[in-house]
mmCIF file of C-alpha atoms in Angstrom:
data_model
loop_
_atom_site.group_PDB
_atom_site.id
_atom_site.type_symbol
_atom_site.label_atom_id
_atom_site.label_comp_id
_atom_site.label_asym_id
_atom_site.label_seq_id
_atom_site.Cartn_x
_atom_site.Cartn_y
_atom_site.Cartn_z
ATOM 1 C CA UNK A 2 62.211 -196.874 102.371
ATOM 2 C CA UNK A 3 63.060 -198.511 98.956
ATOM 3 C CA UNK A 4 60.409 -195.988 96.956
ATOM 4 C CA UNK A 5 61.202 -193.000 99.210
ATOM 5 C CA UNK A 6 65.083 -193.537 97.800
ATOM 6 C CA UNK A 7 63.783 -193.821 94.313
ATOM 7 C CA UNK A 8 61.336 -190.712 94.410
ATOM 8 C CA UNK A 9 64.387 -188.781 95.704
ATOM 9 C CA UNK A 10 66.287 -190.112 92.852
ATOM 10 C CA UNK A 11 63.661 -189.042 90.250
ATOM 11 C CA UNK A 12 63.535 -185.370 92.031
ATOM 12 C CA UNK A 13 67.224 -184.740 91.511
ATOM 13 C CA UNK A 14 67.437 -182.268 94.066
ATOM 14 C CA UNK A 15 71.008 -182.714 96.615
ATOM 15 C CA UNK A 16 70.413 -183.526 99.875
ATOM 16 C CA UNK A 17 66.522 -183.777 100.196
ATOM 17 C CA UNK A 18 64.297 -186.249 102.089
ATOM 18 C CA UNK A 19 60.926 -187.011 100.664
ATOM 19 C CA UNK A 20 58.773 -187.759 103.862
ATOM 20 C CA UNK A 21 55.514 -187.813 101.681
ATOM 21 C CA UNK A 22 53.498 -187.683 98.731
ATOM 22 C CA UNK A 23 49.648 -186.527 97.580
ATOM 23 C CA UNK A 24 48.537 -187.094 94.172
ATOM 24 C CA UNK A 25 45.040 -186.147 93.234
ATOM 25 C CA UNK A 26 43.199 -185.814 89.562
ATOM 26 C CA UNK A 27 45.118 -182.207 89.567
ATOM 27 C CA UNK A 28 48.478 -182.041 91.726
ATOM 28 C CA UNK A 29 50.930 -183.982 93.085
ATOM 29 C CA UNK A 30 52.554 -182.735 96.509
ATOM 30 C CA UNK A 31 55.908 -183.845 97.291
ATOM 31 C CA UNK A 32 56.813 -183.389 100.671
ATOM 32 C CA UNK A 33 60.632 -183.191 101.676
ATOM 33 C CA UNK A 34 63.107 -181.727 104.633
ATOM 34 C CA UNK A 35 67.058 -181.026 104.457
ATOM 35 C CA UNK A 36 69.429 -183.001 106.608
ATOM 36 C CA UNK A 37 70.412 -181.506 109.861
ATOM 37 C CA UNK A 38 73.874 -180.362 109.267
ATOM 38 C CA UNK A 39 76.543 -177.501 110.361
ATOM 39 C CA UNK A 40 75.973 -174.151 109.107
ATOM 40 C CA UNK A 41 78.155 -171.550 109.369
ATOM 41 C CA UNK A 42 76.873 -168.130 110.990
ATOM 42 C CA UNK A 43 76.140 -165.372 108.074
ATOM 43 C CA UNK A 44 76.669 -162.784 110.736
ATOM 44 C CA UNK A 45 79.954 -164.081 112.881
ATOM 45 C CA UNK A 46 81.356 -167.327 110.733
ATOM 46 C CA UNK A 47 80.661 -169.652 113.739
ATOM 47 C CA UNK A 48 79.668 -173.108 113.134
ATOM 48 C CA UNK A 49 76.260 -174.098 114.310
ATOM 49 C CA UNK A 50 73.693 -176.752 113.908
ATOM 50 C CA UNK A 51 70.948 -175.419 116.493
ATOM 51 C CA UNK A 52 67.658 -175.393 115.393
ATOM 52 C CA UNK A 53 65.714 -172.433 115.913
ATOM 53 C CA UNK A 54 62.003 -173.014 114.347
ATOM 54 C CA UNK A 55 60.245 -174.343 111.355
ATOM 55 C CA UNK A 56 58.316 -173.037 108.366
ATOM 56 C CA UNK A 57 56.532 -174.826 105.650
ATOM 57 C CA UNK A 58 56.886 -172.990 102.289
ATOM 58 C CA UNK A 59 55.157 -174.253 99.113
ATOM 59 C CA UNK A 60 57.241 -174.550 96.032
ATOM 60 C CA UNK A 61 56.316 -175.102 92.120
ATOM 61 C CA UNK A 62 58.350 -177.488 90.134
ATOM 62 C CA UNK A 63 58.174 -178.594 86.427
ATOM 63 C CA UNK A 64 55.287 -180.489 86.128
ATOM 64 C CA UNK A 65 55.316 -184.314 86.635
ATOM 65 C CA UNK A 66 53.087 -186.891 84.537
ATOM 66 C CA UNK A 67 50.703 -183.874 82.893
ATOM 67 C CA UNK A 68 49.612 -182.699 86.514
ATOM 68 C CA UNK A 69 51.196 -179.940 88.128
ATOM 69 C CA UNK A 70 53.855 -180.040 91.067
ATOM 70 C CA UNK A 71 54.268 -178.856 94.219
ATOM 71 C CA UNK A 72 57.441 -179.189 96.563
ATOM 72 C CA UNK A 73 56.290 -178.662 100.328
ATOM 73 C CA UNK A 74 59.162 -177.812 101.480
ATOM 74 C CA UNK A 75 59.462 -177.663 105.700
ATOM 75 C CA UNK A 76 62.329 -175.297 105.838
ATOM 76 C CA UNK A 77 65.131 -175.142 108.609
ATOM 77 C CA UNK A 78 65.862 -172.311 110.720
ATOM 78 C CA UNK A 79 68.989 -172.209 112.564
ATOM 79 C CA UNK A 80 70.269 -170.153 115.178
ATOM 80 C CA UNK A 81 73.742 -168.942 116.090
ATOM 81 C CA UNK A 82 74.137 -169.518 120.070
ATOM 82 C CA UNK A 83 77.338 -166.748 119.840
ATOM 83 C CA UNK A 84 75.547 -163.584 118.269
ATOM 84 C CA UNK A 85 71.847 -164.907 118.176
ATOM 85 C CA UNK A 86 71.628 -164.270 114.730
ATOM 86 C CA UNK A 87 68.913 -166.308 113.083
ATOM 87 C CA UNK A 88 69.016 -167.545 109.722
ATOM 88 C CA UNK A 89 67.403 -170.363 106.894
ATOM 89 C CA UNK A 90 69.606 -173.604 106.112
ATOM 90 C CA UNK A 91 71.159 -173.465 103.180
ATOM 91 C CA UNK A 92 69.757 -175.402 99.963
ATOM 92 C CA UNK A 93 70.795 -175.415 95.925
ATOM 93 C CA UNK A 94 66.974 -175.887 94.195
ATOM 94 C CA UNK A 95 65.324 -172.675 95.801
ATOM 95 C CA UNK A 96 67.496 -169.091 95.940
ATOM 96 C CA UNK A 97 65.881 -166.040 98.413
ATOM 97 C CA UNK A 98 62.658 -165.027 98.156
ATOM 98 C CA UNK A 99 61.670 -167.476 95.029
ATOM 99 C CA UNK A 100 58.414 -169.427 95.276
ATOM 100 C CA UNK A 101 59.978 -171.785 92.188
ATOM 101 C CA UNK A 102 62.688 -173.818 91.653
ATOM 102 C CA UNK A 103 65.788 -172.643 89.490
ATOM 103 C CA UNK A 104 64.662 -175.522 87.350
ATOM 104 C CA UNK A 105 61.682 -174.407 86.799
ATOM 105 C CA UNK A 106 63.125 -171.075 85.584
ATOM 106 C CA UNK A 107 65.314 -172.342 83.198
ATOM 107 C CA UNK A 108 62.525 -174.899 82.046
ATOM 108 C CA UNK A 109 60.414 -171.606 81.234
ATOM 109 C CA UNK A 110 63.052 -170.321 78.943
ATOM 110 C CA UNK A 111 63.855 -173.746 77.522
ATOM 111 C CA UNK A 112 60.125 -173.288 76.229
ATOM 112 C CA UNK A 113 60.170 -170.192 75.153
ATOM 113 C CA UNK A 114 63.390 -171.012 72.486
ATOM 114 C CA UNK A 115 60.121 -172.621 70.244
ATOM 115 C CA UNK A 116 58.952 -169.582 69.515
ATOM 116 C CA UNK A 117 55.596 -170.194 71.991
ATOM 117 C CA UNK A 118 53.281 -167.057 73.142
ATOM 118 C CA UNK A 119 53.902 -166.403 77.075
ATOM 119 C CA UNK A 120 50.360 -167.073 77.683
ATOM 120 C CA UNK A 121 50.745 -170.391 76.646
ATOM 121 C CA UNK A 122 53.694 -171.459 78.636
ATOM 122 C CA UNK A 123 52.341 -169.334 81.214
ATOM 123 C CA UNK A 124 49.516 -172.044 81.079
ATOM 124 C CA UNK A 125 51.591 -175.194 80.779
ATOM 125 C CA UNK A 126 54.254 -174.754 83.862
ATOM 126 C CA UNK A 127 50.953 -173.252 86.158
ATOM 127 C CA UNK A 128 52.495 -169.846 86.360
ATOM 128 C CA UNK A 129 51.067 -166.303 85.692
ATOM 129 C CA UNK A 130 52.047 -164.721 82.355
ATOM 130 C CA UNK A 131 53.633 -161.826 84.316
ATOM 131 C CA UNK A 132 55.996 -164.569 85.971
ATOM 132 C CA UNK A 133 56.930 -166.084 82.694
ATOM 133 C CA UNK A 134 57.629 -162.161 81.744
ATOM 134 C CA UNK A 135 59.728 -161.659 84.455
ATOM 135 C CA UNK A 136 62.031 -164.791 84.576
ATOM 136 C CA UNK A 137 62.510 -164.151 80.492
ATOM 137 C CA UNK A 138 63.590 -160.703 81.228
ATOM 138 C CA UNK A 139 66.137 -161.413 83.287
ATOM 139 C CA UNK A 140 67.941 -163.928 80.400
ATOM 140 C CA UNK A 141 70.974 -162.219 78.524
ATOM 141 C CA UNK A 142 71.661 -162.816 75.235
ATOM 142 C CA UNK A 143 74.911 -161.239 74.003
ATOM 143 C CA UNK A 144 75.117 -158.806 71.085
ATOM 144 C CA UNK A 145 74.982 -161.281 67.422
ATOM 145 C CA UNK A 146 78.387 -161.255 65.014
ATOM 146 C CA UNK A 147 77.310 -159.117 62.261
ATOM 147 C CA UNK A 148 77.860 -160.854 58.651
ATOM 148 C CA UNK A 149 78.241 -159.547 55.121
ATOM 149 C CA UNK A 150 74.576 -158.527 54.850
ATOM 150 C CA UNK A 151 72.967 -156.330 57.491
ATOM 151 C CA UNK A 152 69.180 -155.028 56.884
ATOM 152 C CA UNK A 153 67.226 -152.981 59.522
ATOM 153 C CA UNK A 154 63.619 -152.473 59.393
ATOM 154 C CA UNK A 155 61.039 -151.670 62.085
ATOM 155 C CA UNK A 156 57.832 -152.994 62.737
ATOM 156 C CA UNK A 157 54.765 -152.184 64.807
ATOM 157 C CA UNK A 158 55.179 -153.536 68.230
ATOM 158 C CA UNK A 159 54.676 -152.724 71.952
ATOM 159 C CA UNK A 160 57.436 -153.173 73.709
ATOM 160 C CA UNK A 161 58.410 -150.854 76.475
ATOM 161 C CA UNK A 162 55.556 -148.445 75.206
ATOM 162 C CA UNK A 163 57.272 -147.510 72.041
ATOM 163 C CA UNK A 164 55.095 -147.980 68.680
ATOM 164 C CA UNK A 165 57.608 -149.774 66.394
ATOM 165 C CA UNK A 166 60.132 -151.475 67.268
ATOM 166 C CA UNK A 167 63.358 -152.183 64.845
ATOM 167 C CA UNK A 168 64.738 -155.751 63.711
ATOM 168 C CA UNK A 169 67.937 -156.526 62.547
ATOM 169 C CA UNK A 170 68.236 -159.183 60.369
ATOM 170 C CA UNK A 171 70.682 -161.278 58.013
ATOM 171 C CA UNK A 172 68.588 -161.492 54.967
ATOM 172 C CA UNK A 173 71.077 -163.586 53.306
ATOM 173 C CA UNK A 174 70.792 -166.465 55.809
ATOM 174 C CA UNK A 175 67.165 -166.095 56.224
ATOM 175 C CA UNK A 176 68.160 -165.120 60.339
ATOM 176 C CA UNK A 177 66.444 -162.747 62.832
ATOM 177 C CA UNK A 178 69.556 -161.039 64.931
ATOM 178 C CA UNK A 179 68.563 -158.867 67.049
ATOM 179 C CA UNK A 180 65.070 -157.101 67.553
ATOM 180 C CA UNK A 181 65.712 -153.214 69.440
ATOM 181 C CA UNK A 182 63.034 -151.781 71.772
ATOM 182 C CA UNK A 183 62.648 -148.252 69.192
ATOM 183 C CA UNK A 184 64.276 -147.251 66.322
ATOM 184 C CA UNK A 185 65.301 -143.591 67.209
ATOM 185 C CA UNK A 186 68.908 -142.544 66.321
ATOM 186 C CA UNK A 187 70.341 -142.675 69.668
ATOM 187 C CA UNK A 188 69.325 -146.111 70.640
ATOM 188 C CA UNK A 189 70.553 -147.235 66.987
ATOM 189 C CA UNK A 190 73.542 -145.611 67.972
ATOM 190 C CA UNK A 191 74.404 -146.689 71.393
ATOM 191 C CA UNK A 192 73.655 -150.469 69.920
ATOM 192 C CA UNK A 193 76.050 -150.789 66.969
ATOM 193 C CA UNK A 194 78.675 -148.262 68.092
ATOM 194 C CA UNK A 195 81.116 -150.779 70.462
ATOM 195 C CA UNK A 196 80.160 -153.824 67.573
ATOM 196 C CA UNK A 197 82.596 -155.009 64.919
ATOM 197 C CA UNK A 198 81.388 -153.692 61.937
ATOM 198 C CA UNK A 199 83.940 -154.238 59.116
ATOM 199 C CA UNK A 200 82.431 -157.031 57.950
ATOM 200 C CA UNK A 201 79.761 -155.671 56.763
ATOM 201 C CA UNK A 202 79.621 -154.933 53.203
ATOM 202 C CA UNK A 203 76.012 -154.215 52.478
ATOM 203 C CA UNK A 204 73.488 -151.885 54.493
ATOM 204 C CA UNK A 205 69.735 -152.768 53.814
ATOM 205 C CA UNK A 206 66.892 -150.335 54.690
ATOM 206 C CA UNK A 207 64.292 -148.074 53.701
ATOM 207 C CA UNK A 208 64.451 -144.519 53.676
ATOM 208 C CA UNK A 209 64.049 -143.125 57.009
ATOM 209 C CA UNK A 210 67.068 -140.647 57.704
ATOM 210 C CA UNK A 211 67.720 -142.370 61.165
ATOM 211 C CA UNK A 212 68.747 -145.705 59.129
ATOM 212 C CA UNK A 213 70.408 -143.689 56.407
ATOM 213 C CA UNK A 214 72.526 -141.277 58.993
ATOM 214 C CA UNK A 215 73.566 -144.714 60.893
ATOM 215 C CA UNK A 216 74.609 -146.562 57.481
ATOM 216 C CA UNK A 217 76.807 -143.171 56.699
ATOM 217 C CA UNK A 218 78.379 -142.644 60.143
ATOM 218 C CA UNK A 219 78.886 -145.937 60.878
ATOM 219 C CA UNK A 220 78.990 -148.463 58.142
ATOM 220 C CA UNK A 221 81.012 -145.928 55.802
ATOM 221 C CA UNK A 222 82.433 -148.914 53.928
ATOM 222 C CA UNK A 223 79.245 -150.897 53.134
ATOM 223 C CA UNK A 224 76.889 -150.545 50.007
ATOM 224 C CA UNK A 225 73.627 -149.015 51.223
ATOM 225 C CA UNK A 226 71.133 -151.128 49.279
ATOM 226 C CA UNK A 227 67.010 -148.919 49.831
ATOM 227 C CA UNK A 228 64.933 -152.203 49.289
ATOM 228 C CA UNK A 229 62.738 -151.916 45.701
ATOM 229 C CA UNK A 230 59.278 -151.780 47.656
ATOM 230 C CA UNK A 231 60.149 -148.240 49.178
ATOM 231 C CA UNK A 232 61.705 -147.153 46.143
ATOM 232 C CA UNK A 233 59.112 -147.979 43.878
ATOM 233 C CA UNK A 234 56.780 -146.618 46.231
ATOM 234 C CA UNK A 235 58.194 -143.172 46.420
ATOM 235 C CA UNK A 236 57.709 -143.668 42.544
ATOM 236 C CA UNK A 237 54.101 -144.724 42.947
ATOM 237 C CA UNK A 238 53.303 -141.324 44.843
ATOM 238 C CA UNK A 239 55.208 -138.874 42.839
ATOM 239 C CA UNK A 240 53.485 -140.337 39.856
ATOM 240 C CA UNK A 241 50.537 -140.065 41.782
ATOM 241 C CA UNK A 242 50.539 -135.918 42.538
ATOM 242 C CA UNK A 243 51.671 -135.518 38.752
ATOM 243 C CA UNK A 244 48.024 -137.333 37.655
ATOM 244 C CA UNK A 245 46.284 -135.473 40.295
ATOM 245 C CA UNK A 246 47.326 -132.395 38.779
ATOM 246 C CA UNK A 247 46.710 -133.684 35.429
ATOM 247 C CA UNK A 248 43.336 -134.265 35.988
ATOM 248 C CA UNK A 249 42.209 -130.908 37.226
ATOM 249 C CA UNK A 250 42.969 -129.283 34.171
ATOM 250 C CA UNK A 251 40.257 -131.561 32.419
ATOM 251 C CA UNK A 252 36.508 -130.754 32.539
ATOM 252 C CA UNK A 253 34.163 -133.011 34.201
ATOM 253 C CA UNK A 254 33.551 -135.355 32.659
ATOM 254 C CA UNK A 255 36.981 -136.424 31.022
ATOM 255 C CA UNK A 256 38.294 -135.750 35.017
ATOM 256 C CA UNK A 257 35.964 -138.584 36.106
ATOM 257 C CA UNK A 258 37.393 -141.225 33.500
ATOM 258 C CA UNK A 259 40.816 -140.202 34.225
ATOM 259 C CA UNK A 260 40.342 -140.495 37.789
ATOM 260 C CA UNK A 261 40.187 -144.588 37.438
ATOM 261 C CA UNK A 262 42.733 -144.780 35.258
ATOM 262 C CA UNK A 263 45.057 -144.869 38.237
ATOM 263 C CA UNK A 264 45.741 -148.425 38.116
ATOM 264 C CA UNK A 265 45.980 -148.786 34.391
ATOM 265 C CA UNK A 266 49.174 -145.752 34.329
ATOM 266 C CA UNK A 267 50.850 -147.781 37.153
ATOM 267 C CA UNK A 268 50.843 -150.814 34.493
ATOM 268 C CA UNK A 269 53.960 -152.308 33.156
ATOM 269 C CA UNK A 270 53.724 -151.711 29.670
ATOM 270 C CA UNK A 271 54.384 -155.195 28.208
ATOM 271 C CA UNK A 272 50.991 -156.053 30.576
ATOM 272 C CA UNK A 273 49.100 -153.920 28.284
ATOM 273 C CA UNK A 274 46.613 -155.249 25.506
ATOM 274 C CA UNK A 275 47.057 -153.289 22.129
ATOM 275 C CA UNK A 276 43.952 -153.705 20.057
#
């Protein structure tokens, strides 16, 4: 009786009996019951504690000493002897229709803060990757403060079906905000529109008209800053179509020297040796 009291102890869950326990090289199967108490009808209010039937319903729990864990859980069914109304005791570990404890579920996310792949969390609690999916959609995160430097760029991603996908970041602090589903105007729009945006005194992006249409309409008093690598690469090309031409006004042979001299124009001129 002493070791049952501790092992309910060590579960933490209110109001459970353990009446067993099965540990093998791979599991360990904790077996535990409710009390019998009054529960009120869902249907009429009306107190009740008669007992209707039984069902045993297997439940996964954080795992326990590097082996995963099961709660067999023989679950309560009550019955309401005024409107017949049947109905499952009541319990705080396990809401409708879960298979997992909340614990569990908020274990998965506490995981998932150290920037780990689904797959391998998915792996370490003993749940599928579409479960670990699932229980990180449902999380809400509310919208970040915007600072003094805001920079959007997008990146090549997956998510919801979309090919890129935009992230906001705080370059200045070296911070990841936010990360948006697409980067099309009207999702950009519907984000940042209901956000305090006064702070923000400089707008950092490349040169796609979506980012520069949102930094105009909506970040009128910020600097818009186009970072130097899409600058210089607009540069790069233009350069590039003046050569081009260049080169087909030479004759064969001089076209085919002038043709590798791509990288050498490109050069900064204090990297150039003068014999």
């Amino acid at each position: 009786m002493l070791s049952t009291n501790f092992i309910e102890k060590l579960l933490g869950l209110q109001d459970v009996k353990v009446t067993n326990v099965d540990i093998n090289d791979e599991y360990i199967k904790i077996f535990i019951k409710m009390e019998v108490k009054t529960h009120h009808c869902p249907n009429c209010n009306s107190k009740t504690k008669y007992i209707h039937s039984y069902r045993r319903q297997v439940i996964k729990d954080i795992p326990m000493l590097g082996k995963n864990l099961f709660l067999v859980y023989r679950k309560r069914r009550y019955r309401c002897p005024h409107c017949d109304k049947c109905f499952y005791e009541e319990n705080t570990f396990l809401p409708h229709y879960h298979r997992m404890t909340n614990r569990l579920a908020a274990f998965v996310i506490d995981m998932l803060h150290n920037e780990r792949s689904f797959t391998s969390v998915a792996n370490d609690v003993n749940l599928s990757v579409s479960t670990v999916i699932r229980i990180f959609d449902f999380v809400y995160y509310p919208k970040p403060i915007l600072s003094s430097v805001l920079a959007i760029d997008e990146f090549k991603g997956n998510t919801g079906g979309e090919k890129y996908n935009a992230i906001i970041t705080d370059p200045e602090n070296h911070v990841v905000l936010d990360i948006l589903p697409t980067r099309y105007s009207h999702d950009l729009i519907q984000y940042f529109k209901n956000m305090n945006r006064s702070d923000v005194t400089y707008f950092i992006s490349d040169m796609w008209s979506p980012y520069r249409d949102l930094a105009t309409n909506f970040f009128k008093t910020a600097i818009q800053v186009i970072d130097k690598y899409h600058w210089i690469r607009q540069v790069v090309w233009a350069f590039e179509n003046v050569r081009k031409e260049e080169q087909k006004k030479f004759n064969q042979t001089h076209r085919i020297s002038f043709k590798r001299s791509k990288s050498l124009l490109i050069k900064s001129f204090d990297t150039l040796l003068v014999p």
